[in-house]
Coordinates of C-alpha atoms and ligand atoms in Angstrom, one line a residue:
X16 CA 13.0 -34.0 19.5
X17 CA 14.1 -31.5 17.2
X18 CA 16.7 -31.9 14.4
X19 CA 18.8 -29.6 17.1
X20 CA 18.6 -32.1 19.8
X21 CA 16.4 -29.6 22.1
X22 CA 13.4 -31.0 23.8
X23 CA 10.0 -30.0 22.3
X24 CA 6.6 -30.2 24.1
X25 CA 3.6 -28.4 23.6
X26 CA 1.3 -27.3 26.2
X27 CA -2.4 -26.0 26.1
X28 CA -4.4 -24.8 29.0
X29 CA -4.8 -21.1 30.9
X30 CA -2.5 -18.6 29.3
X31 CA -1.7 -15.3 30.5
X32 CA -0.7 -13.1 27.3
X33 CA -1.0 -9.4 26.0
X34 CA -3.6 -9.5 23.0
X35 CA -2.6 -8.1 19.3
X36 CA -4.0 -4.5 20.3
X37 CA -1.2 -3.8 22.2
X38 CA 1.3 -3.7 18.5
X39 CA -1.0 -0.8 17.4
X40 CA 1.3 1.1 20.1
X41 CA 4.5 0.8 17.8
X42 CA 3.0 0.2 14.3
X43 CA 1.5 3.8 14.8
X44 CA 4.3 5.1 15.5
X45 CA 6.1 4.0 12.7
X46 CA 3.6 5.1 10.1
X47 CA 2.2 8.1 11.5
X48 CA -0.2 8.4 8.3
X49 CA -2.1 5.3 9.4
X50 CA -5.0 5.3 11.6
X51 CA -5.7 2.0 14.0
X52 CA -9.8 2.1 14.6
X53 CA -10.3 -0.3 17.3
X54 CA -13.7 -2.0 17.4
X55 CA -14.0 -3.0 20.7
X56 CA -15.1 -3.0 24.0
X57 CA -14.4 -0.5 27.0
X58 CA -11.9 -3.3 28.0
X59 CA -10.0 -2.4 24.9
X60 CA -10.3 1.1 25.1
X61 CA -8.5 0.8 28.2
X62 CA -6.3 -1.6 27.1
X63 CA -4.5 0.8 24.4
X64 CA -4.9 3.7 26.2
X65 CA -2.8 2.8 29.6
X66 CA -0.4 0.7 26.8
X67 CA 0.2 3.6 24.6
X68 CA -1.3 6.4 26.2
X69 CA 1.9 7.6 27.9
X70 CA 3.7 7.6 24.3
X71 CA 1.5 10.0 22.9
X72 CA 2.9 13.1 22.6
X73 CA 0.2 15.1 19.8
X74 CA -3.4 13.8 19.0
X75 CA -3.6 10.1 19.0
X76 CA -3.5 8.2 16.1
X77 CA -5.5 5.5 17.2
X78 CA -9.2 4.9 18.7
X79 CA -11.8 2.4 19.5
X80 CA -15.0 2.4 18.1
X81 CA -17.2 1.2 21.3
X82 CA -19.7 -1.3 19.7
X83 CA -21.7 -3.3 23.2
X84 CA -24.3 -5.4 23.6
X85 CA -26.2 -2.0 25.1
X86 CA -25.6 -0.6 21.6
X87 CA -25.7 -2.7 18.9
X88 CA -29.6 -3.9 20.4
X89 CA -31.1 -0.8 19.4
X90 CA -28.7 -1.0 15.8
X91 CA -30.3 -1.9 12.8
X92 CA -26.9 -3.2 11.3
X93 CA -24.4 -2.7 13.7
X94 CA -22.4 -1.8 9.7
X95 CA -24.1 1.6 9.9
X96 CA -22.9 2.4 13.4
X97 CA -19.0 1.6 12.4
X98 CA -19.6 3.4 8.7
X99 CA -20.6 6.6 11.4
X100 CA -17.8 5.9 13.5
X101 CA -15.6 6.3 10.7
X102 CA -17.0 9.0 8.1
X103 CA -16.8 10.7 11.6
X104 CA -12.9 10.5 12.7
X105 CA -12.3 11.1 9.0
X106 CA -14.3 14.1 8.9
X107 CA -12.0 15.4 11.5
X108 CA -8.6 13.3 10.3
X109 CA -8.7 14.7 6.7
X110 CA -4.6 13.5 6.8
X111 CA -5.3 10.0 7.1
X112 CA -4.6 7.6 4.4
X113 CA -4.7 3.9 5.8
X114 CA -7.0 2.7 8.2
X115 CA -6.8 -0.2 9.9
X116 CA -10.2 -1.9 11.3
X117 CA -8.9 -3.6 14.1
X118 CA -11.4 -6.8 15.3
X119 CA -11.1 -7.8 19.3
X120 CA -12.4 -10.4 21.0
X121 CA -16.0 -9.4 22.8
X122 CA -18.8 -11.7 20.8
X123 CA -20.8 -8.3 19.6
X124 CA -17.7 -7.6 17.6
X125 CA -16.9 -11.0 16.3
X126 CA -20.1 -11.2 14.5
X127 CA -19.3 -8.0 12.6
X128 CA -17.7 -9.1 9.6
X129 CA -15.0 -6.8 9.6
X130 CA -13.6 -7.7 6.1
X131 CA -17.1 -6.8 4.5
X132 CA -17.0 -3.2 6.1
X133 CA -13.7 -2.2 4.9
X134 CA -14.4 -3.6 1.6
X135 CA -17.5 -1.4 0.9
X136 CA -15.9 2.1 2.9
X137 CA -13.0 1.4 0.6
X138 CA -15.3 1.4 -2.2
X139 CA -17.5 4.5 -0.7
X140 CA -14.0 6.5 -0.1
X141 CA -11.8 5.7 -2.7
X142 CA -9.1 8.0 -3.0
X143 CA -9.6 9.4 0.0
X144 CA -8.2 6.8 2.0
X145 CA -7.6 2.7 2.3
X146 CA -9.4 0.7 4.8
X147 CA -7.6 -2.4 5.8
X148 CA -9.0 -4.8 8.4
X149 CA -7.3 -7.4 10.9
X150 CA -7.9 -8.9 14.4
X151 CA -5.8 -8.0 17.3
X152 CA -8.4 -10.3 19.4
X153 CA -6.4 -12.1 22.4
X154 CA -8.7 -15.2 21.4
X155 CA -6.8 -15.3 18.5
X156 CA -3.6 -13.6 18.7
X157 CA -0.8 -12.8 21.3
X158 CA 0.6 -9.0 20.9
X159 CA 3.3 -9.0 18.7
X160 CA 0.9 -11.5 16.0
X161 CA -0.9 -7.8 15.8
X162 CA 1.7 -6.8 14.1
X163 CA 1.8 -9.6 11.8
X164 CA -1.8 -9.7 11.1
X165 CA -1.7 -5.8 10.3
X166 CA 1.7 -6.4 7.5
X167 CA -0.3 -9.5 6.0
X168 CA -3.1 -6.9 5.5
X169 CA -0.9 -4.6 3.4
X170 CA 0.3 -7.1 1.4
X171 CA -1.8 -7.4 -1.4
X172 CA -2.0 -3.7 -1.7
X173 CA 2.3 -3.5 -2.7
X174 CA 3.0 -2.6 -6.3
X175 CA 4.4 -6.0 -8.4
X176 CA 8.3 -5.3 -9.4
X177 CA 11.0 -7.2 -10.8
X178 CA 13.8 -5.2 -9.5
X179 CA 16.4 -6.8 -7.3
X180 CA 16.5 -5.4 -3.8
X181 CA 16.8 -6.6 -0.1
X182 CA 13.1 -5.9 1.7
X183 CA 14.0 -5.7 5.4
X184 CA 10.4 -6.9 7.0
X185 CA 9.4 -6.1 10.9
X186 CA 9.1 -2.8 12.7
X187 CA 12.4 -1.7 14.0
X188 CA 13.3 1.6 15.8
X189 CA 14.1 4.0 12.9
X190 CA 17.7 4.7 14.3
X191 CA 18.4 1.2 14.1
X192 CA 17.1 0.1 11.0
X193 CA 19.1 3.1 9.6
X194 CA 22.5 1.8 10.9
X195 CA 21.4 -1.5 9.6
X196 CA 20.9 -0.3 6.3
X197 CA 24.0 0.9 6.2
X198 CA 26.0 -1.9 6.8
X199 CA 24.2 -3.1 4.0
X200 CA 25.6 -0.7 1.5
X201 CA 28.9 -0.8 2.7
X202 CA 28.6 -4.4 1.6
X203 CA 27.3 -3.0 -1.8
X204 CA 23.4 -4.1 -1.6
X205 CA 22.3 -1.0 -3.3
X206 CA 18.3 -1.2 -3.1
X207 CA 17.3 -1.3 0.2
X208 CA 13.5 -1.0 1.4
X209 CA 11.6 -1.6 4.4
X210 CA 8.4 -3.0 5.2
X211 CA 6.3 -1.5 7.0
X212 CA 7.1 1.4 5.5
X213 CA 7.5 4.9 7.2
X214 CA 4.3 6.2 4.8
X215 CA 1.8 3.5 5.0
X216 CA 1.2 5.0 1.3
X217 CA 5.0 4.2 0.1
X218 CA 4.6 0.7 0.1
X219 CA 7.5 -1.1 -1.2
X220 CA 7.3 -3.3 -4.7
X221 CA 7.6 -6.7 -4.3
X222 CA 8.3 -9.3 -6.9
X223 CA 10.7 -12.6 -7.8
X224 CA 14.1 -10.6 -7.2
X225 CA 12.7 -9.6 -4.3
X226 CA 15.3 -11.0 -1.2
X227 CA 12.9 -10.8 2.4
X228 CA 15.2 -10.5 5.6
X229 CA 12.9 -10.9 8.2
X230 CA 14.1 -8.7 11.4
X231 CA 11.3 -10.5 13.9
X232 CA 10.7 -13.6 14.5
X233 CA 6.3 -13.3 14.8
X234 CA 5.5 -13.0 11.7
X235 CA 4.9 -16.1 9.7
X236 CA 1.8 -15.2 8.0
X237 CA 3.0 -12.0 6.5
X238 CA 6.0 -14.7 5.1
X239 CA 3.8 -16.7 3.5
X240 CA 2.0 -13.9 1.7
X241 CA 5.5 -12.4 0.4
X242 CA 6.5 -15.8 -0.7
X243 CA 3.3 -15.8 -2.4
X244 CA 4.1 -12.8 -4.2
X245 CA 7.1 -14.6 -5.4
X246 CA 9.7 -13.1 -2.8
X247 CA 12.9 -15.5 -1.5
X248 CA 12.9 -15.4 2.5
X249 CA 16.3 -15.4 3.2
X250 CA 16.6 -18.0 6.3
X251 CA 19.1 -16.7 8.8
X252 CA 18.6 -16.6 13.2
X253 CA 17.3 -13.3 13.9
X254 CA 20.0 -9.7 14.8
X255 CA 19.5 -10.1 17.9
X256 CA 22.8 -10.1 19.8
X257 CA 26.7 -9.9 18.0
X258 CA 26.3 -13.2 16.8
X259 CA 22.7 -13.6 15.7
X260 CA 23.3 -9.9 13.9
X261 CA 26.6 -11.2 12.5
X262 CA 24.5 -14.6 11.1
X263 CA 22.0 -12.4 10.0
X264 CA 23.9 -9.9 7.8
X265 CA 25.9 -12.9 6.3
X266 CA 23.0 -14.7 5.4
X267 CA 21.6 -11.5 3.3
X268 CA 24.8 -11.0 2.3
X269 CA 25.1 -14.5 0.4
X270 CA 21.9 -14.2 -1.2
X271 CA 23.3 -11.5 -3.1
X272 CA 26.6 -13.0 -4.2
X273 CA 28.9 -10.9 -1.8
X274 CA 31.5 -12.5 -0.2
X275 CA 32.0 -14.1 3.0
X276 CA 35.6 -12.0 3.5
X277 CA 34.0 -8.4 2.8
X278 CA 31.4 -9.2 5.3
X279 CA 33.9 -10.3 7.9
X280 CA 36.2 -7.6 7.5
X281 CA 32.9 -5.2 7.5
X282 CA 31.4 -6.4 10.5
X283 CA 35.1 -7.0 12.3
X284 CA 35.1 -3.4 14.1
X285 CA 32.0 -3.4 14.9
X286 CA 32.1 -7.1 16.6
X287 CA 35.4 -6.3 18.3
X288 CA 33.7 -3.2 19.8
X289 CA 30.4 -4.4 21.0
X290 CA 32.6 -8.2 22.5
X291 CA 34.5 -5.0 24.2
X292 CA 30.7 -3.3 25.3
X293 CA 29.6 -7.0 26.5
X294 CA 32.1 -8.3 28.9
X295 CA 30.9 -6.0 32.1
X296 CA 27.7 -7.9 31.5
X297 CA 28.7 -11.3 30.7
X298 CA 30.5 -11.0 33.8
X299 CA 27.3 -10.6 35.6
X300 CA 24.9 -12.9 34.0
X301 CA 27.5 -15.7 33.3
X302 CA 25.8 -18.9 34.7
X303 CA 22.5 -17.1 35.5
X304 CA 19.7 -20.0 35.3
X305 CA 17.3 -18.6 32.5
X306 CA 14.0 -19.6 32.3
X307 CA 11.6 -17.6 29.4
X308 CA 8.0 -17.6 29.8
X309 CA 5.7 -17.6 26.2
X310 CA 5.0 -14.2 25.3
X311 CA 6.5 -12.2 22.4
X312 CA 8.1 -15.4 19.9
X313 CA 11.3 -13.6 20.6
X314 CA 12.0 -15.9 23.4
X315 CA 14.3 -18.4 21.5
X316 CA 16.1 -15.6 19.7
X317 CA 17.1 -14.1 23.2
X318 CA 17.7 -17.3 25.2
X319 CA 20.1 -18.1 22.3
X320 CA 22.0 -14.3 22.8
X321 CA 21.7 -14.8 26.4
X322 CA 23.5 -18.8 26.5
X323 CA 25.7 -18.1 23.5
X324 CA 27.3 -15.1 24.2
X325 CA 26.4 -14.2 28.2
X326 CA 26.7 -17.3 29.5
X327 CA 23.5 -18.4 30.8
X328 CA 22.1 -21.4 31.5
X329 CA 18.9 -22.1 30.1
X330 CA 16.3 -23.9 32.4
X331 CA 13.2 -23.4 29.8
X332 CA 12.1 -21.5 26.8
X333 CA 8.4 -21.2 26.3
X334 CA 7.2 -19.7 23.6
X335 CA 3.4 -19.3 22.3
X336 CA 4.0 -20.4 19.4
X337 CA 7.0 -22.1 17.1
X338 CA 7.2 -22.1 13.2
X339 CA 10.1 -25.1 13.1
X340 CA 10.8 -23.9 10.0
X341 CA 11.7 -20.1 9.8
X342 CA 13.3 -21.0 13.6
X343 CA 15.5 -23.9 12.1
X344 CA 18.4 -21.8 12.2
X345 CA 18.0 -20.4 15.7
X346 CA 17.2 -24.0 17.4
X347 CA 20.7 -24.9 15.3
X348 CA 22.4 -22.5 18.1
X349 CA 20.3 -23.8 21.0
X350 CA 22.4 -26.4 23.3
X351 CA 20.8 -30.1 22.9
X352 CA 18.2 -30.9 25.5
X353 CA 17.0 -27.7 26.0
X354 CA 13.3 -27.2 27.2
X355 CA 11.7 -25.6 24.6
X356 CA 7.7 -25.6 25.6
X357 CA 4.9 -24.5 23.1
X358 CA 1.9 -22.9 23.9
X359 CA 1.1 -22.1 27.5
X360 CA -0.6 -23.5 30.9
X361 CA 0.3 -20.8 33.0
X362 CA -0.1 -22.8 36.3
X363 CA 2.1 -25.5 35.1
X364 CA 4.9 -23.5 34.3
X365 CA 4.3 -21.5 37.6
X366 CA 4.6 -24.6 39.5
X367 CA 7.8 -25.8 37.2
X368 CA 9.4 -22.0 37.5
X369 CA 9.1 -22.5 41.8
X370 CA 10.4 -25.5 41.4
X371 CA 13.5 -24.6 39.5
X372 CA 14.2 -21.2 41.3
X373 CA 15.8 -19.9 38.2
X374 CA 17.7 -16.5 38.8
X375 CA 15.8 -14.8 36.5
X376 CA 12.2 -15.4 34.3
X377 CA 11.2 -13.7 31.4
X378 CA 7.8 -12.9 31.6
X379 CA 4.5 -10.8 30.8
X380 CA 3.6 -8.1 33.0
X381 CA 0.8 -9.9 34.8
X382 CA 3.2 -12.8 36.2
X383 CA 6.3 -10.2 37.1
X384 CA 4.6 -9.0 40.1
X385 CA 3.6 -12.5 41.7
X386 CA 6.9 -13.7 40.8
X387 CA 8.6 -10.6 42.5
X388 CA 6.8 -10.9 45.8
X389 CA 7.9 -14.8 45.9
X390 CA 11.6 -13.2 45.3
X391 CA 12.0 -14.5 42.0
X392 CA 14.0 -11.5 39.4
X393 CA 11.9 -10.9 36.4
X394 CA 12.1 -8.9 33.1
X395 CA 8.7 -7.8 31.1
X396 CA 8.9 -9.7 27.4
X397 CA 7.4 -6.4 26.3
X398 CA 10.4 -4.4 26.9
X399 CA 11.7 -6.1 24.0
X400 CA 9.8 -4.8 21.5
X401 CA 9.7 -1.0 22.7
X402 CA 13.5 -1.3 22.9
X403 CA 16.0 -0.6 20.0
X404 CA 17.9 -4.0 20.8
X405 CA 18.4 -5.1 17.5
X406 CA 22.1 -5.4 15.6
X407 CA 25.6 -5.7 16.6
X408 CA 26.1 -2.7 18.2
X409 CA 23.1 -3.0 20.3
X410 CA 24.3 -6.2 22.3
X411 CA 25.7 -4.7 25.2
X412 CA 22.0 -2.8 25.5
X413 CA 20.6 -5.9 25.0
X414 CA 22.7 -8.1 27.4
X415 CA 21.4 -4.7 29.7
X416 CA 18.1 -5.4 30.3
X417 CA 18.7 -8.2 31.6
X418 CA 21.4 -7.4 34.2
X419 CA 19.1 -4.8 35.0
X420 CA 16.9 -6.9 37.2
X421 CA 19.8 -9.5 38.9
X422 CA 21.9 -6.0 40.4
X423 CA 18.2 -5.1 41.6
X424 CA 18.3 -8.1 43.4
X425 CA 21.7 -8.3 45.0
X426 CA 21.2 -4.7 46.0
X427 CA 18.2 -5.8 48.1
X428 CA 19.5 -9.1 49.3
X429 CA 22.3 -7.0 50.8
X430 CA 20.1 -4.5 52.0
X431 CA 18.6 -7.5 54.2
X432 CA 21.5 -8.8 55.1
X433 CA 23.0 -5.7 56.6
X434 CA 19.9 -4.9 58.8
X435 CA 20.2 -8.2 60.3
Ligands
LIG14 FE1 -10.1 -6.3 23.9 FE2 -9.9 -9.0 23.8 FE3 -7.7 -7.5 23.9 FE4 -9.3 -7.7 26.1 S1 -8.2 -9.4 25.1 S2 -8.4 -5.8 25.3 S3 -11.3 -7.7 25.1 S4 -9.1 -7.6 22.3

């Protein structure tokens, strides 16, 4: 049991997850200077390509150097195939400053020690550009931990400071993080920076005055590594929804002294007008049962918006993994008993979603359409992160989504029922 009263089992066995590759589709669109070099297989190749390909709008700012069994045989050191890989893509990418090795899961590639290679390119092509390594392997990661494994690679490259400021830290949609930002200096926090970055060269400075407001919930190591540079990490539930948003910006606010009143009547027109924004959708997903598959580690975040403030009731959360600690204040807001499962056994939780017949599951592409044909409503967990849902004002977007597939479903069940 947790200190929130929710139920909390962990379950290991078949799981049926994105891999970390697929984050390279929004971190390089945040820091169009960066490069994302793949070292993979054909499968990855594939992988990124129908993920991001239809995003691509100029030349691609990502690619996979193809290392295979076939390959590396005839290879001396399979080191001087990846240094021509990349001396090649920089030959023709003179503009790129930071690029990221990224390690999959085929065993050719796990014995290349990725680490090592960047090391000595960095030190053959200093200056010219950084090369930063991670894995976006789906032994070892689910797709949003891509994105955390690339920020704890940038890390120890961000200047050392002193300087107060609030470091927002997560990819968010530009648009949003903007409005965000300024709600912040309404509320007088003067020096605000983001990490990642919009230049993968700005890196922000990071130091003991340093105040971390984390905007997603995956990314624990990259925590650990700012509180190692001596950074506070603000604890707060995540702005997802009017209330986690509301939570949110208070929690930053208090770490910087400002009081509880300014924030409340900051926040007040904003909250009265997204409440207003809401209602058409509470009205439609009001005792809904809810039952989130483990995919993105946003599912407790959203099955908190979706039970607190649309009225749904919550048959399971899975989630692949769960840091107690930075979720503390998120499990606060979860009703006691709650399912909450960790890790995955994709059969098990097949067998427990028939069972339950909830009206809608959260889910991974790969189980939607299964689900579907047994005429069970589902919603892709990796809309969520391609979606600006974050912050007050983006609630009723939020809440959106989600009615999204239940008025699919009554339209059809009509449909049936008038052609009997
Ligand atoms: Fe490549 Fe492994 Fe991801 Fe498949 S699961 S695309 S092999 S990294």
């Amino acid at each position: 049991m947790l200190m929130s009263g929710a139920t909390l089992l962990k379950e290991t066995g078949p799981r049926e997850v994105f891999c970390g590759l697929t984050s390279i589709v929004w971190l390089h669109r945040r820091m169009p200077d960066a490069f994302f070099l793949v070292v993979g297989s054909r499968t990855c190749a594939h992988l990124i390509q129908s993920a991001a390909g239809v995003m691509i709008f100029a030349e691609p700012r990502f690619g996979t150097a193809i290392l295979e069994e076939r390959d590396l045989a005839g290879l001396a050191d399979a080191h001087e195939e990846l240094d021509r890989v990349v001396k090649n893509l920089l030959r023709r990418r003179p503009e790129i400053r930071t690029l990221f090795l990224v390690g999959s899961c085929p065993s050719e590639v796990i014995k290349i020690d990725l680490s090592r290679a960047a090391e000595r390119l960095n030190a053959e092509l200093k200056g010219q550009v950084t090369v930063l390594n991670y894995s976006g392997s789906g032994i070892e990661t689910t797709f949003t931990q891509g994105e955390d494994g690339a920020l704890k690679a940038l890390v120890p490259l961000m200047p050392s400071s002193e300087e107060e400021k609030l470091l927002l830290v997560g990819t968010l949609a530009n648009a949003v993080e903007d409005r965000l930002i300024t709600i912040f200096k309404r509320l007088g926090i003067k020096n605000i920076e983001s990490f990642p970055p919009r230049k993968s060269t700005e890196l922000p400075s990071i130091g003991c005055n340093t105040k971390v407001l984390l905007t997603q919930p995956y990314l624990t190591n990259t925590a650990r590594e700012l509180k190692d540079r001596g950074a506070e990490v603000i604890k707060a539930p995540f702005p997802l929804g009017v209330e986690g948003s509301r939570l949110w910006i208070k929690a930053a606010a208090k770490s910087f002294g400002i009081q509880d009143s300014l924030v409340s009547s900051t926040l007040e027109p904003l909250i009265s007008r997204a409440r207003k924004a809401l209602k058409p959708y509470v009205e439609k997903l009001s005792g809904k049962k809810l039952f989130l598959l483990p995919e993105s580690q946003l599912e407790i975040p959203l099955a908190r918006f979706l039970h607190m403030e649309c009225g749904m009731e919550l048959i399971e959360i899975g989630t692949p993994y769960l840091n107690r600690d930075m979720m503390s204040p998120e499990l606060e807001l979860i009703p006691d008993k709650t399912r909450i499962v960790e890790g995955q056994h994709v059969e098990k939780q097949l067998d427990r979603v028939r069972e339950q017949q909830p009206d809608l599951v959260v889910c991974g592409m790969g189980l939607a359409n299964p689900l579907e044909a047994e005429g069970i409503s589902t919603k892709w967990s990796i809309e969520m992160v391609f979606s600006p849902i974050h912050g007050i004002d983006q609630a009723s977007d939020l809440a959106e989504l989600f009615s999204r597939p239940l008025h699919r479903q009554n339209v059809l069940t009509q449909k049936q029922l008038s052609q009997i």
